[in-house]
Amino acid sequence: MDDPQTWREARREAAAAQAAALQHRKDNETAQARKLLAEFVAKMHSLGIEPQPLRAPVVGSGASYRTDVTGWYLRRNHSLGVDAEGNFYILGMQPSVKARLLGVQVQPSDPPIIIGQGARDGESLPLKQLLELRLAEIEDPE
C-alpha cells in the first residue's frame, strides 16, 4: 500500500463501512426505543389515562407555550413527551414572542434509547427506566 491512491481508497472504504455500521446501530436503537414508547402508550390507554394537550416549557423560566401535540409527558419538567401514536417529542423551547402569542408546532424526532446521553453526570437515563419510573408515578402517586 505504498501507492497514495490505494491508501486513500482503502481509508475511504473503511470510513464508509464505519459510517454504515454506526447508522445501523442508530437505526436498531431507534427501533427499540419506538417499541418501548408504543408499549408505554398502550399501557397508558389500558390504565384509562387519556392523552392531554402538551405544552412546551421555556428553557430557564416557568413559562410554557401551547403545542399542537396531544399525549403524555415523559419527564416531570415536561421537556419530553410522547403522543398517542408513540411519536417522541423534545418540548423545551427558547423564549419567543411569536410562540407566546401563537403557540409552537413541534416535530417528532427519533427517540433515543438513552435519554440525556452526553449530559452532565446523573442526567442520562435509559428510556426503558424513564418509562418505568413514569408509570410507577402514575400507578402509585405517593
Short mmCIF file of C-alpha atoms in Angstrom, two decimals:
data_model
loop_
_atom_site.label_atom_id
_atom_site.label_comp_id
_atom_site.label_asym_id
_atom_site.label_seq_id
_atom_site.Cartn_x
_atom_site.Cartn_y
_atom_site.Cartn_z
CA MET A 1 0.00 0.00 0.00
CA ASP A 2 2.76 2.40 -0.85
CA ASP A 3 0.58 3.92 -3.56
CA PRO A 4 -1.19 7.01 -2.12
CA GLN A 5 -4.22 6.40 -4.35
CA THR A 6 -4.67 2.87 -2.96
CA TRP A 7 -4.22 4.10 0.61
CA ARG A 8 -6.83 6.85 0.12
CA GLU A 9 -9.30 4.41 -1.41
CA ALA A 10 -8.81 1.97 1.50
CA ARG A 11 -9.36 4.79 4.03
CA ARG A 12 -12.46 5.96 2.16
CA GLU A 13 -13.89 2.40 2.19
CA ALA A 14 -13.08 1.98 5.89
CA ALA A 15 -14.75 5.31 6.71
CA ALA A 16 -17.84 4.36 4.68
CA ALA A 17 -18.04 0.97 6.43
CA GLN A 18 -17.71 2.64 9.84
CA ALA A 19 -20.44 5.18 8.97
CA ALA A 20 -22.73 2.38 7.77
CA ALA A 21 -22.17 0.39 10.98
CA LEU A 22 -22.89 3.48 13.09
CA GLN A 23 -26.10 4.19 11.15
CA HIS A 24 -27.17 0.55 11.52
CA ARG A 25 -26.64 0.73 15.29
CA LYS A 26 -28.57 4.01 15.50
CA ASP A 27 -31.45 2.53 13.45
CA ASN A 28 -31.60 -0.51 15.76
CA GLU A 29 -31.62 1.70 18.87
CA THR A 30 -34.36 3.89 17.37
CA ALA A 31 -36.47 0.81 16.59
CA GLN A 32 -36.03 -0.44 20.17
CA ALA A 33 -36.98 2.99 21.56
CA ARG A 34 -40.07 3.18 19.32
CA LYS A 35 -41.17 -0.24 20.61
CA LEU A 36 -40.76 0.92 24.22
CA LEU A 37 -42.80 4.06 23.50
CA ALA A 38 -45.55 2.03 21.81
CA GLU A 39 -45.73 -0.21 24.90
CA PHE A 40 -45.90 2.87 27.13
CA VAL A 41 -48.76 4.34 25.07
CA ALA A 42 -50.64 1.03 25.18
CA LYS A 43 -50.17 0.89 28.96
CA MET A 44 -51.45 4.45 29.37
CA HIS A 45 -54.55 3.56 27.35
CA SER A 46 -55.07 0.36 29.36
CA LEU A 47 -54.88 2.38 32.58
CA GLY A 48 -57.55 4.71 31.18
CA ILE A 49 -55.23 7.72 31.22
CA GLU A 50 -56.27 9.91 28.33
CA PRO A 51 -53.74 11.96 26.38
CA GLN A 52 -53.76 15.67 27.16
CA PRO A 53 -52.65 18.75 25.24
CA LEU A 54 -48.91 19.14 25.77
CA ARG A 55 -47.21 22.46 26.41
CA ALA A 56 -43.61 23.29 25.57
CA PRO A 57 -41.71 24.68 28.57
CA VAL A 58 -39.49 27.68 28.00
CA VAL A 59 -35.95 26.81 28.98
CA GLY A 60 -34.86 28.67 32.12
CA SER A 61 -38.28 30.04 33.04
CA GLY A 62 -41.65 28.94 34.37
CA ALA A 63 -43.44 29.84 31.14
CA SER A 64 -44.67 27.39 28.52
CA TYR A 65 -46.18 27.57 25.03
CA ARG A 66 -49.16 25.78 23.51
CA THR A 67 -48.31 22.99 21.08
CA ASP A 68 -50.31 21.04 18.52
CA VAL A 69 -49.44 17.75 20.27
CA THR A 70 -51.73 15.66 22.46
CA GLY A 71 -50.10 12.98 24.56
CA TRP A 72 -48.24 12.40 27.81
CA TYR A 73 -45.18 13.96 29.40
CA LEU A 74 -42.24 11.65 29.98
CA ARG A 75 -40.34 13.87 32.42
CA ARG A 76 -41.57 15.84 35.41
CA ASN A 77 -40.18 19.05 33.92
CA HIS A 78 -42.33 18.43 30.80
CA SER A 79 -39.29 18.64 28.50
CA LEU A 80 -40.12 15.34 26.75
CA GLY A 81 -43.39 13.91 25.54
CA VAL A 82 -45.00 11.15 23.52
CA ASP A 83 -48.20 11.41 21.50
CA ALA A 84 -50.99 8.83 21.21
CA GLU A 85 -49.29 7.30 18.15
CA GLY A 86 -45.99 6.78 20.01
CA ASN A 87 -44.10 9.68 18.41
CA PHE A 88 -41.37 11.19 20.59
CA TYR A 89 -41.09 14.96 21.16
CA ILE A 90 -38.45 17.21 22.67
CA LEU A 91 -40.59 20.01 24.06
CA GLY A 92 -38.12 22.51 25.57
CA MET A 93 -38.16 25.85 23.73
CA GLN A 94 -36.25 29.10 23.69
CA PRO A 95 -38.18 32.29 24.57
CA SER A 96 -40.14 33.75 21.65
CA VAL A 97 -42.77 36.48 21.44
CA LYS A 98 -44.33 34.83 18.39
CA ALA A 99 -44.55 31.46 20.16
CA ARG A 100 -46.06 33.15 23.21
CA LEU A 101 -48.85 34.55 21.05
CA LEU A 102 -49.39 31.74 18.53
CA GLY A 103 -48.03 28.63 20.24
CA VAL A 104 -45.47 26.33 18.65
CA GLN A 105 -45.53 23.42 16.26
CA VAL A 106 -43.15 20.75 17.46
CA GLN A 107 -41.96 17.98 15.19
CA PRO A 108 -41.45 14.40 16.32
CA SER A 109 -37.88 13.20 16.49
CA ASP A 110 -36.20 9.81 16.61
CA PRO A 111 -36.37 8.60 20.19
CA PRO A 112 -33.02 7.83 21.81
CA ILE A 113 -32.50 4.61 23.72
CA ILE A 114 -30.62 6.65 26.36
CA ILE A 115 -32.27 9.93 27.38
CA GLY A 116 -29.77 12.72 28.00
CA GLN A 117 -26.77 10.80 26.70
CA GLY A 118 -23.76 13.07 26.88
CA ALA A 119 -25.39 15.25 29.55
CA ARG A 120 -23.91 16.00 32.94
CA ASP A 121 -23.41 13.11 35.34
CA GLY A 122 -26.65 11.73 36.67
CA GLU A 123 -28.77 13.26 33.93
CA SER A 124 -28.70 10.38 31.44
CA LEU A 125 -31.16 7.54 31.86
CA PRO A 126 -32.16 4.57 29.71
CA LEU A 127 -35.53 5.22 28.06
CA LYS A 128 -36.90 1.95 29.47
CA GLN A 129 -36.08 3.07 33.01
CA LEU A 130 -37.59 6.54 32.43
CA LEU A 131 -40.84 4.98 31.18
CA GLU A 132 -40.94 2.57 34.13
CA LEU A 133 -40.46 5.49 36.55
CA ARG A 134 -43.22 7.44 34.82
CA LEU A 135 -45.63 4.51 35.04
CA ALA A 136 -44.72 3.93 38.70
CA GLU A 137 -45.54 7.61 39.45
CA ILE A 138 -48.90 7.24 37.75
CA GLU A 139 -49.81 3.92 39.34
CA ASP A 140 -48.67 4.97 42.84
CA PRO A 141 -48.76 8.79 43.03
CA GLU A 142 -47.49 8.94 46.64
#
